[in-house]
Each structure stands twice: as C-alpha cells, then as structure tokens.
mmCIF file of C-alpha atoms in Angstrom:
data_model
loop_
_atom_site.group_PDB
_atom_site.id
_atom_site.type_symbol
_atom_site.label_atom_id
_atom_site.label_comp_id
_atom_site.label_asym_id
_atom_site.label_seq_id
_atom_site.Cartn_x
_atom_site.Cartn_y
_atom_site.Cartn_z
ATOM 1 C CA MET W 1 1.050 28.542 9.757
ATOM 2 C CA LYS W 2 4.042 29.547 8.702
ATOM 3 C CA ASN W 3 5.510 25.580 9.168
ATOM 4 C CA TYR W 4 3.209 24.200 6.364
ATOM 5 C CA VAL W 5 3.985 21.585 3.860
ATOM 6 C CA GLN W 6 1.700 20.329 2.423
ATOM 7 C CA LYS W 7 -1.721 18.275 2.236
ATOM 8 C CA GLY W 8 0.461 14.606 2.101
ATOM 9 C CA GLU W 9 -2.488 12.885 0.158
ATOM 10 C CA ASN W 10 0.702 12.144 -2.453
ATOM 11 C CA LEU W 11 4.139 12.422 -1.514
ATOM 12 C CA THR W 12 7.433 12.895 -3.773
ATOM 13 C CA LEU W 13 10.305 10.860 -3.059
ATOM 14 C CA PRO W 14 13.057 9.429 -4.098
ATOM 15 C CA ALA W 15 13.156 5.182 -5.444
ATOM 16 C CA PRO W 16 14.738 2.613 -3.028
ATOM 17 C CA ALA W 17 14.121 0.636 -5.508
ATOM 18 C CA ALA W 18 12.399 0.325 -9.260
ATOM 19 C CA ILE W 19 8.691 0.865 -9.273
ATOM 20 C CA ILE W 20 6.366 -0.110 -11.553
ATOM 21 C CA SER W 21 2.823 2.269 -11.180
ATOM 22 C CA GLY W 22 0.555 1.000 -8.976
ATOM 23 C CA GLU W 23 2.472 -1.504 -6.967
ATOM 24 C CA VAL W 24 2.399 -1.120 -2.606
ATOM 25 C CA VAL W 25 5.145 1.068 -1.856
ATOM 26 C CA VAL W 26 6.941 1.026 2.163
ATOM 27 C CA ILE W 27 9.203 2.775 2.633
ATOM 28 C CA GLY W 28 10.387 2.279 6.582
ATOM 29 C CA GLU W 29 6.817 3.934 8.417
ATOM 30 C CA LEU W 30 5.270 5.138 4.942
ATOM 31 C CA HIS W 31 3.182 3.520 2.536
ATOM 32 C CA GLY W 32 0.857 4.101 -0.348
ATOM 33 C CA VAL W 33 0.784 2.742 -4.493
ATOM 34 C CA ALA W 34 2.827 4.524 -6.288
ATOM 35 C CA ALA W 35 1.294 6.679 -8.790
ATOM 36 C CA GLY W 36 4.067 6.130 -11.763
ATOM 37 C CA ASP W 37 6.817 4.712 -13.081
ATOM 38 C CA ALA W 38 10.250 5.376 -11.248
ATOM 39 C CA GLU W 39 13.850 4.181 -11.731
ATOM 40 C CA SER W 40 15.636 3.521 -8.298
ATOM 41 C CA GLY W 41 17.046 6.906 -6.706
ATOM 42 C CA ALA W 42 14.694 9.224 -8.453
ATOM 43 C CA ASP W 43 11.966 10.746 -7.757
ATOM 44 C CA PHE W 44 8.048 9.616 -7.281
ATOM 45 C CA ASP W 45 4.803 9.489 -6.242
ATOM 46 C CA LEU W 46 3.392 7.838 -3.610
ATOM 47 C CA VAL W 47 -0.660 8.056 -3.016
ATOM 48 C CA THR W 48 -0.638 7.707 1.171
ATOM 49 C CA GLU W 49 -4.753 7.453 0.592
ATOM 50 C CA GLY W 50 -8.170 6.055 -0.888
ATOM 51 C CA VAL W 51 -8.931 2.451 -2.350
ATOM 52 C CA PHE W 52 -7.165 0.706 -4.034
ATOM 53 C CA ASP W 53 -7.918 -2.031 -6.286
ATOM 54 C CA LEU W 54 -4.427 -3.792 -5.425
ATOM 55 C CA PRO W 55 -3.283 -7.598 -5.902
ATOM 56 C CA LYS W 56 -3.304 -10.332 -2.717
ATOM 57 C CA VAL W 57 -2.288 -13.811 -1.943
ATOM 58 C CA SER W 58 -4.969 -15.723 -3.637
ATOM 59 C CA THR W 59 -5.818 -18.480 -0.738
ATOM 60 C CA ASP W 60 -6.375 -15.762 1.661
ATOM 61 C CA VAL W 61 -9.822 -14.410 2.998
ATOM 62 C CA PHE W 62 -10.992 -10.537 3.112
ATOM 63 C CA ALA W 63 -13.996 -9.520 5.048
ATOM 64 C CA ILE W 64 -15.192 -5.609 5.141
ATOM 65 C CA GLY W 65 -13.185 -3.945 7.596
ATOM 66 C CA ASP W 66 -10.695 -6.741 7.717
ATOM 67 C CA PRO W 67 -6.335 -5.536 8.408
ATOM 68 C CA VAL W 68 -4.680 -5.596 5.259
ATOM 69 C CA TYR W 69 -1.083 -6.363 5.513
ATOM 70 C CA PHE W 70 1.863 -6.367 2.422
ATOM 71 C CA ASP W 71 3.599 -9.045 2.001
ATOM 72 C CA ALA W 72 6.795 -7.227 0.331
ATOM 73 C CA ALA W 73 9.261 -10.719 -0.498
ATOM 74 C CA THR W 74 5.438 -11.728 -2.789
ATOM 75 C CA LYS W 75 4.286 -8.157 -4.147
ATOM 76 C CA LEU W 76 0.758 -8.635 -2.737
ATOM 77 C CA VAL W 77 -1.360 -7.811 0.161
ATOM 78 C CA THR W 78 -2.475 -9.784 3.092
ATOM 79 C CA SER W 79 -4.196 -11.449 6.111
ATOM 80 C CA ASP W 80 -0.830 -12.879 7.412
ATOM 81 C CA ASP W 81 1.245 -9.827 9.596
ATOM 82 C CA ASP W 82 3.533 -12.277 10.032
ATOM 83 C CA THR W 83 3.889 -11.826 13.140
ATOM 84 C CA GLY W 84 5.088 -8.217 12.598
ATOM 85 C CA ALA W 85 7.150 -8.906 9.753
ATOM 86 C CA ASN W 86 4.245 -7.661 7.049
ATOM 87 C CA ALA W 87 3.437 -4.195 7.491
ATOM 88 C CA LEU W 88 -0.149 -2.708 8.204
ATOM 89 C CA ILE W 89 -0.690 -0.377 4.832
ATOM 90 C CA GLY W 90 -4.837 -0.255 4.782
ATOM 91 C CA VAL W 91 -8.359 -2.198 5.737
ATOM 92 C CA ALA W 92 -10.233 -4.227 3.366
ATOM 93 C CA VAL W 93 -13.870 -2.116 1.863
ATOM 94 C CA THR W 94 -14.651 -5.526 -0.216
ATOM 95 C CA ALA W 95 -15.121 -8.860 0.425
ATOM 96 C CA ALA W 96 -12.315 -11.435 -1.470
ATOM 97 C CA ALA W 97 -12.534 -15.288 -1.366
ATOM 98 C CA ASN W 98 -10.417 -18.351 -1.238
ATOM 99 C CA PRO W 99 -9.388 -18.616 -4.096
ATOM 100 C CA SER W 100 -9.338 -14.303 -5.759
ATOM 101 C CA GLY W 101 -6.771 -12.568 -7.267
ATOM 102 C CA ALA W 102 -7.655 -8.689 -5.684
ATOM 103 C CA VAL W 103 -8.652 -6.752 -3.097
ATOM 104 C CA ASN W 104 -9.800 -3.540 -2.586
ATOM 105 C CA VAL W 105 -7.930 -1.637 -0.087
ATOM 106 C CA LYS W 106 -8.563 2.076 2.295
ATOM 107 C CA LEU W 107 -5.208 2.811 2.683
ATOM 108 C CA ILE W 108 -4.311 3.925 6.117
#
C-alpha cells in the first residue's frame, strides 16, 4: 500500500487552543483525548480510540451503552446532545448515577 500513512489511533495535530493532558478535544468532526499539554498552535497527540474516565455533568445519569456527548462550554461530557450542538464522542461503558462526577466512555 503506497498511500498508507498511519494507524490513526493517535493523531499529531496543531492545538486549536491551549490544551491540558486528559481533556476532551473536538476539532470539527475529530474528537479524542489529549495525550499531553500543548499551547495553542503547538503540535499535540489526540488519542482517538480507547476508554477514558471523563468528567460529566453531575446530574446526568448514564446506563451502559448510552450515547455520550461533549459540551465544549462546560468541558464536561453529558447525556444531552443540545439539539445537535454537542458532539457525540462515545458510549458509556459504566453506569453513572445522579450525582456523580465521571463516567467511563469508549470513544467512537
């Protein structure tokens, strides 16, 4: 295959803003979790596959298999797609009650 570039699990991209390791990053239709800190414009690694323990809206309830969205304004995952404004980033792989601070999410 002459046109193969990389596996694509981790992508090196320019940071759209200052990024902190472990936070969710959404760039257009791409989404993942930052593997390290980066200043705006600097290269960073975006992990696009795997399961991550992510901070959530404390009052949201998740069952295993529920869709998980990302609210860029609060930087929290949520069960609310906000009429399409929040990006679908994954699926809950653990249940999470109200109140709780995090849920395990398999990125999609």
